[in-house]
mmCIF file of C-alpha atoms and ligand atoms in Angstrom:
data_model
loop_
_atom_site.group_PDB
_atom_site.id
_atom_site.type_symbol
_atom_site.label_atom_id
_atom_site.label_comp_id
_atom_site.label_asym_id
_atom_site.label_seq_id
_atom_site.Cartn_x
_atom_site.Cartn_y
_atom_site.Cartn_z
ATOM 1 C CA MET A 1 5.495 -34.997 -13.764
ATOM 2 C CA ALA A 2 2.376 -32.360 -14.280
ATOM 3 C CA ASN A 3 -0.156 -31.939 -11.470
ATOM 4 C CA ALA A 4 -3.428 -32.428 -11.259
ATOM 5 C CA HIS A 5 -4.445 -28.927 -12.288
ATOM 6 C CA GLU A 6 -1.974 -28.734 -15.003
ATOM 7 C CA GLU A 7 -3.655 -32.318 -16.548
ATOM 8 C CA THR A 8 -6.997 -30.736 -16.183
ATOM 9 C CA VAL A 9 -6.132 -27.618 -17.858
ATOM 10 C CA ASN A 10 -4.451 -29.384 -21.047
ATOM 11 C CA ARG A 11 -7.144 -31.354 -21.241
ATOM 12 C CA ILE A 12 -9.995 -28.370 -21.481
ATOM 13 C CA ALA A 13 -7.563 -26.706 -23.680
ATOM 14 C CA LEU A 14 -7.368 -29.673 -26.269
ATOM 15 C CA ARG A 15 -11.609 -30.014 -26.015
ATOM 16 C CA LEU A 16 -11.070 -26.207 -26.682
ATOM 17 C CA ALA A 17 -8.754 -26.387 -29.598
ATOM 18 C CA GLU A 18 -11.601 -29.191 -30.832
ATOM 19 C CA VAL A 19 -14.944 -27.319 -30.610
ATOM 20 C CA TRP A 20 -13.235 -23.896 -31.996
ATOM 21 C CA ASP A 21 -12.311 -26.133 -35.243
ATOM 22 C CA ARG A 22 -15.995 -27.442 -35.522
ATOM 23 C CA ILE A 23 -17.051 -24.031 -35.110
ATOM 24 C CA SER A 24 -14.963 -22.908 -37.508
ATOM 25 C CA GLU A 25 -16.170 -25.214 -39.956
ATOM 26 C CA ALA A 26 -19.948 -24.653 -39.101
ATOM 27 C CA CYS A 27 -19.027 -21.224 -39.700
ATOM 28 C CA ARG A 28 -17.607 -21.448 -42.888
ATOM 29 C CA ARG A 29 -20.631 -23.474 -44.309
ATOM 30 C CA ALA A 30 -23.411 -20.721 -43.205
ATOM 31 C CA GLY A 31 -20.768 -18.160 -44.476
ATOM 32 C CA ARG A 32 -20.287 -16.812 -41.183
ATOM 33 C CA ARG A 33 -17.178 -15.471 -39.410
ATOM 34 C CA ALA A 34 -15.880 -17.380 -36.696
ATOM 35 C CA GLU A 35 -15.558 -14.645 -34.996
ATOM 36 C CA GLU A 36 -19.274 -13.986 -34.138
ATOM 37 C CA VAL A 37 -19.370 -16.893 -31.803
ATOM 38 C CA GLY A 38 -18.682 -16.983 -28.259
ATOM 39 C CA ILE A 39 -18.311 -19.914 -26.183
ATOM 40 C CA VAL A 40 -19.920 -20.049 -22.976
ATOM 41 C CA ALA A 41 -18.391 -22.956 -20.562
ATOM 42 C CA VAL A 42 -20.973 -24.062 -18.767
ATOM 43 C CA THR A 43 -19.166 -25.462 -15.632
ATOM 44 C CA LYS A 44 -22.041 -26.561 -13.374
ATOM 45 C CA SER A 45 -22.191 -29.541 -11.054
ATOM 46 C CA PHE A 46 -18.010 -29.021 -11.765
ATOM 47 C CA PRO A 47 -16.279 -28.227 -8.548
ATOM 48 C CA ALA A 48 -14.656 -25.093 -8.202
ATOM 49 C CA GLU A 49 -11.417 -26.268 -9.569
ATOM 50 C CA VAL A 50 -12.409 -27.048 -12.825
ATOM 51 C CA VAL A 51 -14.049 -23.510 -12.965
ATOM 52 C CA GLN A 52 -10.160 -22.396 -12.814
ATOM 53 C CA ALA A 53 -9.115 -24.975 -14.816
ATOM 54 C CA ALA A 54 -11.552 -23.566 -17.358
ATOM 55 C CA VAL A 55 -10.559 -20.208 -17.130
ATOM 56 C CA ALA A 56 -6.824 -21.168 -17.452
ATOM 57 C CA ALA A 57 -7.597 -23.362 -20.159
ATOM 58 C CA GLY A 58 -8.814 -19.592 -21.972
ATOM 59 C CA LEU A 59 -12.599 -19.660 -21.097
ATOM 60 C CA VAL A 60 -13.848 -16.180 -20.306
ATOM 61 C CA GLU A 61 -17.414 -16.678 -20.232
ATOM 62 C CA ILE A 62 -18.752 -18.951 -17.412
ATOM 63 C CA GLY A 63 -22.687 -20.132 -17.154
ATOM 64 C CA GLU A 64 -23.793 -21.751 -14.108
ATOM 65 C CA ASN A 65 -27.852 -22.800 -14.039
ATOM 66 C CA ARG A 66 -28.351 -22.124 -10.520
ATOM 67 C CA VAL A 67 -27.770 -19.411 -8.100
ATOM 68 C CA GLN A 68 -26.369 -21.005 -4.716
ATOM 69 C CA GLU A 69 -24.558 -23.551 -6.649
ATOM 70 C CA ALA A 70 -22.496 -20.385 -8.556
ATOM 71 C CA ARG A 71 -22.356 -18.491 -5.401
ATOM 72 C CA ASP A 72 -20.425 -21.257 -3.272
ATOM 73 C CA LYS A 73 -18.266 -21.451 -6.287
ATOM 74 C CA ARG A 74 -17.721 -17.624 -6.263
ATOM 75 C CA ARG A 75 -16.710 -17.991 -2.719
ATOM 76 C CA LEU A 76 -14.162 -20.274 -3.071
ATOM 77 C CA LEU A 77 -12.875 -18.526 -5.804
ATOM 78 C CA GLY A 78 -12.897 -15.290 -4.745
ATOM 79 C CA ASN A 79 -12.235 -12.762 -7.880
ATOM 80 C CA LEU A 80 -11.421 -13.886 -11.238
ATOM 81 C CA PRO A 81 -10.071 -10.727 -13.150
ATOM 82 C CA GLY A 82 -11.795 -10.846 -16.610
ATOM 83 C CA VAL A 83 -14.180 -13.223 -16.104
ATOM 84 C CA ARG A 84 -17.932 -12.798 -17.306
ATOM 85 C CA TRP A 85 -20.593 -14.596 -15.341
ATOM 86 C CA HIS A 86 -23.762 -16.407 -17.141
ATOM 87 C CA LEU A 87 -27.013 -17.309 -15.314
ATOM 88 C CA VAL A 88 -28.138 -19.799 -17.789
ATOM 89 C CA GLY A 89 -30.570 -21.495 -15.780
ATOM 90 C CA HIS A 90 -34.563 -20.395 -14.571
ATOM 91 C CA LEU A 91 -34.035 -17.489 -12.030
ATOM 92 C CA GLN A 92 -36.731 -17.123 -8.986
ATOM 93 C CA LYS A 93 -37.631 -13.776 -8.231
ATOM 94 C CA ASN A 94 -37.165 -14.124 -4.571
ATOM 95 C CA LYS A 95 -33.472 -14.873 -5.630
ATOM 96 C CA ALA A 96 -33.008 -11.760 -8.397
ATOM 97 C CA GLY A 97 -30.853 -9.697 -5.914
ATOM 98 C CA LEU A 98 -28.645 -12.425 -5.371
ATOM 99 C CA ALA A 99 -28.482 -13.003 -9.147
ATOM 100 C CA LEU A 100 -27.252 -9.768 -9.451
ATOM 101 C CA ALA A 101 -24.407 -9.927 -7.008
ATOM 102 C CA LEU A 102 -22.773 -13.247 -8.876
ATOM 103 C CA PHE A 103 -23.808 -12.698 -12.616
ATOM 104 C CA ASP A 104 -23.137 -10.238 -15.174
ATOM 105 C CA LEU A 105 -25.470 -11.343 -17.462
ATOM 106 C CA ILE A 106 -28.494 -13.184 -17.219
ATOM 107 C CA HIS A 107 -29.726 -15.681 -20.214
ATOM 108 C CA SER A 108 -33.412 -16.708 -18.337
ATOM 109 C CA VAL A 109 -35.113 -14.326 -18.341
ATOM 110 C CA ASP A 110 -39.042 -16.206 -18.666
ATOM 111 C CA ASP A 111 -41.266 -13.362 -17.391
ATOM 112 C CA PRO A 112 -41.925 -9.711 -17.442
ATOM 113 C CA GLU A 113 -42.861 -9.982 -13.618
ATOM 114 C CA LEU A 114 -39.037 -11.160 -12.710
ATOM 115 C CA ALA A 115 -37.482 -8.811 -15.445
ATOM 116 C CA ARG A 116 -39.738 -5.872 -13.237
ATOM 117 C CA ILE A 117 -37.808 -6.937 -10.162
ATOM 118 C CA LEU A 118 -34.554 -7.694 -12.033
ATOM 119 C CA ASN A 119 -34.804 -3.794 -12.958
ATOM 120 C CA ARG A 120 -35.749 -2.384 -9.299
ATOM 121 C CA ARG A 121 -32.875 -4.749 -7.478
ATOM 122 C CA ALA A 122 -30.171 -3.348 -10.480
ATOM 123 C CA ALA A 123 -31.511 0.054 -10.154
ATOM 124 C CA ALA A 124 -30.255 -0.142 -5.983
ATOM 125 C CA LEU A 125 -26.866 -1.092 -7.284
ATOM 126 C CA ASN A 126 -27.041 1.526 -10.566
ATOM 127 C CA ARG A 127 -25.955 -0.859 -12.479
ATOM 128 C CA THR A 128 -27.201 -1.715 -16.243
ATOM 129 C CA VAL A 129 -27.781 -5.617 -16.816
ATOM 130 C CA PRO A 130 -27.427 -7.376 -20.249
ATOM 131 C CA ILE A 131 -30.395 -9.776 -20.713
ATOM 132 C CA PHE A 132 -31.793 -12.410 -22.837
ATOM 133 C CA LEU A 133 -35.316 -13.703 -23.004
ATOM 134 C CA GLU A 134 -35.604 -17.294 -22.642
ATOM 135 C CA VAL A 135 -37.980 -19.166 -25.668
ATOM 136 C CA ASN A 136 -39.168 -22.636 -24.925
ATOM 137 C CA VAL A 137 -39.234 -22.759 -28.452
ATOM 138 C CA GLY A 138 -39.994 -26.567 -28.354
ATOM 139 C CA GLU A 139 -42.757 -26.052 -26.277
ATOM 140 C CA GLU A 140 -41.736 -28.777 -23.655
ATOM 141 C CA ALA A 141 -43.844 -29.040 -20.570
ATOM 142 C CA THR A 142 -40.462 -29.557 -18.266
ATOM 143 C CA LYS A 143 -38.520 -26.407 -19.744
ATOM 144 C CA PHE A 144 -39.219 -22.649 -19.074
ATOM 145 C CA GLY A 145 -39.315 -19.794 -21.336
ATOM 146 C CA PHE A 146 -41.717 -17.835 -23.113
ATOM 147 C CA PRO A 147 -43.415 -19.807 -25.560
ATOM 148 C CA PRO A 148 -42.657 -19.206 -28.917
ATOM 149 C CA HIS A 149 -45.313 -17.137 -30.575
ATOM 150 C CA GLU A 150 -44.406 -13.748 -31.590
ATOM 151 C CA GLU A 151 -47.324 -11.806 -30.185
ATOM 152 C CA VAL A 152 -46.602 -13.336 -26.495
ATOM 153 C CA LEU A 153 -43.081 -11.962 -27.215
ATOM 154 C CA PHE A 154 -44.383 -8.549 -28.281
ATOM 155 C CA ARG A 155 -46.377 -8.147 -25.877
ATOM 156 C CA ALA A 156 -43.482 -9.220 -22.691
ATOM 157 C CA VAL A 157 -40.665 -6.849 -24.408
ATOM 158 C CA GLU A 158 -43.111 -4.021 -24.379
ATOM 159 C CA GLU A 159 -43.842 -4.422 -20.490
ATOM 160 C CA MET A 160 -39.765 -4.987 -20.728
ATOM 161 C CA LEU A 161 -38.061 -2.288 -22.904
ATOM 162 C CA PRO A 162 -39.545 0.731 -20.386
ATOM 163 C CA LEU A 163 -37.152 -0.512 -17.789
ATOM 164 C CA PRO A 164 -34.150 1.325 -17.885
ATOM 165 C CA TYR A 165 -32.240 -0.889 -16.124
ATOM 166 C CA LEU A 166 -32.137 -3.944 -17.995
ATOM 167 C CA ARG A 167 -30.728 -4.360 -21.643
ATOM 168 C CA LEU A 168 -32.421 -6.402 -23.651
ATOM 169 C CA GLU A 169 -29.888 -8.103 -25.943
ATOM 170 C CA GLY A 170 -31.323 -11.090 -27.110
ATOM 171 C CA LEU A 171 -32.959 -14.860 -26.825
ATOM 172 C CA MET A 172 -31.879 -17.643 -25.649
ATOM 173 C CA THR A 173 -33.009 -21.460 -25.954
ATOM 174 C CA VAL A 174 -32.829 -24.873 -24.945
ATOM 175 C CA ALA A 175 -33.509 -27.298 -27.363
ATOM 176 C CA PRO A 176 -35.221 -30.547 -26.873
ATOM 177 C CA MET A 177 -32.770 -33.641 -26.191
ATOM 178 C CA ALA A 178 -32.462 -36.098 -29.619
ATOM 179 C CA PRO A 179 -30.490 -38.522 -30.539
ATOM 180 C CA ASP A 180 -29.535 -36.385 -33.809
ATOM 181 C CA PRO A 181 -28.468 -32.989 -33.824
ATOM 182 C CA GLU A 182 -30.415 -32.357 -37.029
ATOM 183 C CA ARG A 183 -33.559 -33.473 -35.715
ATOM 184 C CA VAL A 184 -33.322 -29.785 -33.500
ATOM 185 C CA ARG A 185 -32.021 -27.602 -36.447
ATOM 186 C CA PRO A 186 -35.812 -26.355 -36.814
ATOM 187 C CA ILE A 187 -36.070 -25.110 -33.330
ATOM 188 C CA PHE A 188 -32.881 -23.270 -33.654
ATOM 189 C CA ALA A 189 -34.350 -21.877 -37.038
ATOM 190 C CA ARG A 190 -37.506 -20.965 -35.551
ATOM 191 C CA LEU A 191 -35.587 -19.025 -32.701
ATOM 192 C CA ARG A 192 -33.560 -16.876 -35.315
ATOM 193 C CA GLY A 193 -37.197 -15.715 -37.089
ATOM 194 C CA LEU A 194 -38.264 -14.738 -34.024
ATOM 195 C CA ARG A 195 -35.231 -12.710 -33.216
ATOM 196 C CA GLU A 196 -35.985 -11.350 -37.162
ATOM 197 C CA LYS A 197 -39.404 -10.263 -36.174
ATOM 198 C CA LEU A 198 -38.701 -8.735 -32.622
ATOM 199 C CA ARG A 199 -35.961 -6.708 -34.493
ATOM 200 C CA GLU A 200 -38.315 -5.405 -37.092
ATOM 201 C CA ARG A 201 -40.855 -4.313 -34.456
ATOM 202 C CA PHE A 202 -38.135 -3.426 -32.036
ATOM 203 C CA PRO A 203 -35.367 -1.644 -33.320
ATOM 204 C CA GLU A 204 -34.430 0.621 -30.708
ATOM 205 C CA ALA A 205 -33.152 -2.789 -28.794
ATOM 206 C CA LEU A 206 -29.931 -4.405 -29.974
ATOM 207 C CA TRP A 207 -31.417 -8.210 -30.496
ATOM 208 C CA ALA A 208 -28.032 -9.170 -30.755
ATOM 209 C CA HIS A 209 -27.470 -12.588 -29.457
ATOM 210 C CA LEU A 210 -28.710 -15.716 -29.944
ATOM 211 C CA SER A 211 -27.725 -18.840 -27.268
ATOM 212 C CA MET A 212 -28.145 -21.360 -28.252
ATOM 213 C CA GLY A 213 -26.542 -24.677 -28.725
ATOM 214 C CA MET A 214 -25.174 -27.073 -25.936
ATOM 215 C CA SER A 215 -22.493 -30.331 -26.282
ATOM 216 C CA ASP A 216 -24.754 -32.234 -28.399
ATOM 217 C CA ASP A 217 -25.780 -29.695 -30.841
ATOM 218 C CA TYR A 218 -23.914 -26.887 -31.038
ATOM 219 C CA VAL A 219 -22.463 -27.130 -34.700
ATOM 220 C CA VAL A 220 -25.942 -27.156 -36.116
ATOM 221 C CA ALA A 221 -26.939 -23.940 -33.855
ATOM 222 C CA VAL A 222 -23.627 -22.412 -35.067
ATOM 223 C CA GLU A 223 -25.014 -23.117 -38.681
ATOM 224 C CA GLU A 224 -28.228 -21.955 -37.563
ATOM 225 C CA GLY A 225 -27.022 -18.527 -36.259
ATOM 226 C CA ALA A 226 -25.957 -18.719 -32.867
ATOM 227 C CA THR A 227 -23.406 -16.352 -31.194
ATOM 228 C CA LEU A 228 -22.919 -17.981 -27.972
ATOM 229 C CA VAL A 229 -23.171 -21.742 -27.779
ATOM 230 C CA ARG A 230 -23.029 -23.049 -23.716
ATOM 231 C CA LEU A 231 -21.399 -25.974 -23.676
ATOM 232 C CA GLY A 232 -20.458 -28.202 -20.684
ATOM 233 C CA ARG A 233 -19.623 -31.940 -21.237
ATOM 234 C CA ALA A 234 -17.933 -31.144 -24.816
ATOM 235 C CA LEU A 235 -15.575 -28.604 -22.759
ATOM 236 C CA LEU A 236 -15.349 -30.408 -19.507
ATOM 237 C CA GLY A 237 -16.249 -34.078 -19.610
ATOM 238 C CA GLU A 238 -18.857 -35.965 -18.383
ATOM 239 C CA ARG A 239 -20.757 -34.912 -14.963
ATOM 240 C CA ALA A 240 -20.088 -36.853 -12.216
HETATM 241 C C1 PLP B 301 -26.199 -27.918 -18.623
HETATM 242 C C2 PLP B 301 -26.641 -26.569 -19.432
HETATM 243 C C3 PLP B 301 -25.903 -26.349 -20.631
HETATM 244 C C4 PLP B 301 -24.610 -27.181 -21.074
HETATM 245 O O1 PLP B 301 -25.168 -28.748 -21.244
HETATM 246 P P1 PLP B 301 -23.911 -29.723 -21.730
HETATM 247 O O2 PLP B 301 -24.977 -30.503 -22.468
HETATM 248 O O3 PLP B 301 -23.043 -30.452 -21.028
HETATM 249 O O4 PLP B 301 -22.960 -28.976 -23.200
HETATM 250 C C5 PLP B 301 -26.116 -24.777 -21.560
HETATM 251 N N1 PLP B 301 -27.286 -24.530 -21.321
HETATM 252 C C6 PLP B 301 -27.773 -24.562 -20.286
HETATM 253 C C7 PLP B 301 -29.276 -23.611 -19.598
HETATM 254 C C8 PLP B 301 -27.848 -25.757 -19.589
HETATM 255 O O5 PLP B 301 -28.333 -26.045 -17.973
#
């Protein structure tokens, strides 16, 4: 009889295989290679055992949206070799230091002042931190992120590029909720367009990544150029 842990691992592995099939098909349709896409398993609100099972199922990029929740889980989990931790939710300035202790990569930089604080904290740790800029493409009042205007982003990037301990690697967005994922295709296309503008204006930065697409819309996001999809429910099941 398989124990509960093995069953969870198997269930996640099955879902992961399905997700990769859908990503591969989306890549084929878009003329991309599936190797260009990575999966961040977003484990927010799932217990530490589920994170462990996700890693056992082959997921190595783990995302959390809250610093304290991540801290509690990481205390329980100890060191998980080979795992990279992604902060995908809003970061308060007073938690910047703690965030750097917990996360390898931050998707949600939404303010040059936050970037300056992160840079200072990273300097103290002598560490270079990959960051993405979060863009509120749908301009929703309930969401964080820079407004989706190139002048605003240009100004922010001008302030951030000189920060030596941060490495700007791309853009991130959370699309509005929509009953039909086709409705948010323009959101993803817009983020890709903004990256092109930033690439032209600031060729010295990397701009390798578009972090976009969640369980309900990742197929469309991949068709529109996502390099990282952030998946919770599609891999782990419904949150309690
Ligand atoms: C929760 C969350 C996800 C994953 O959501 P699902 O709908 O469960 O795939 C992705 N990105 C962010 C920023 C999140 O907060």
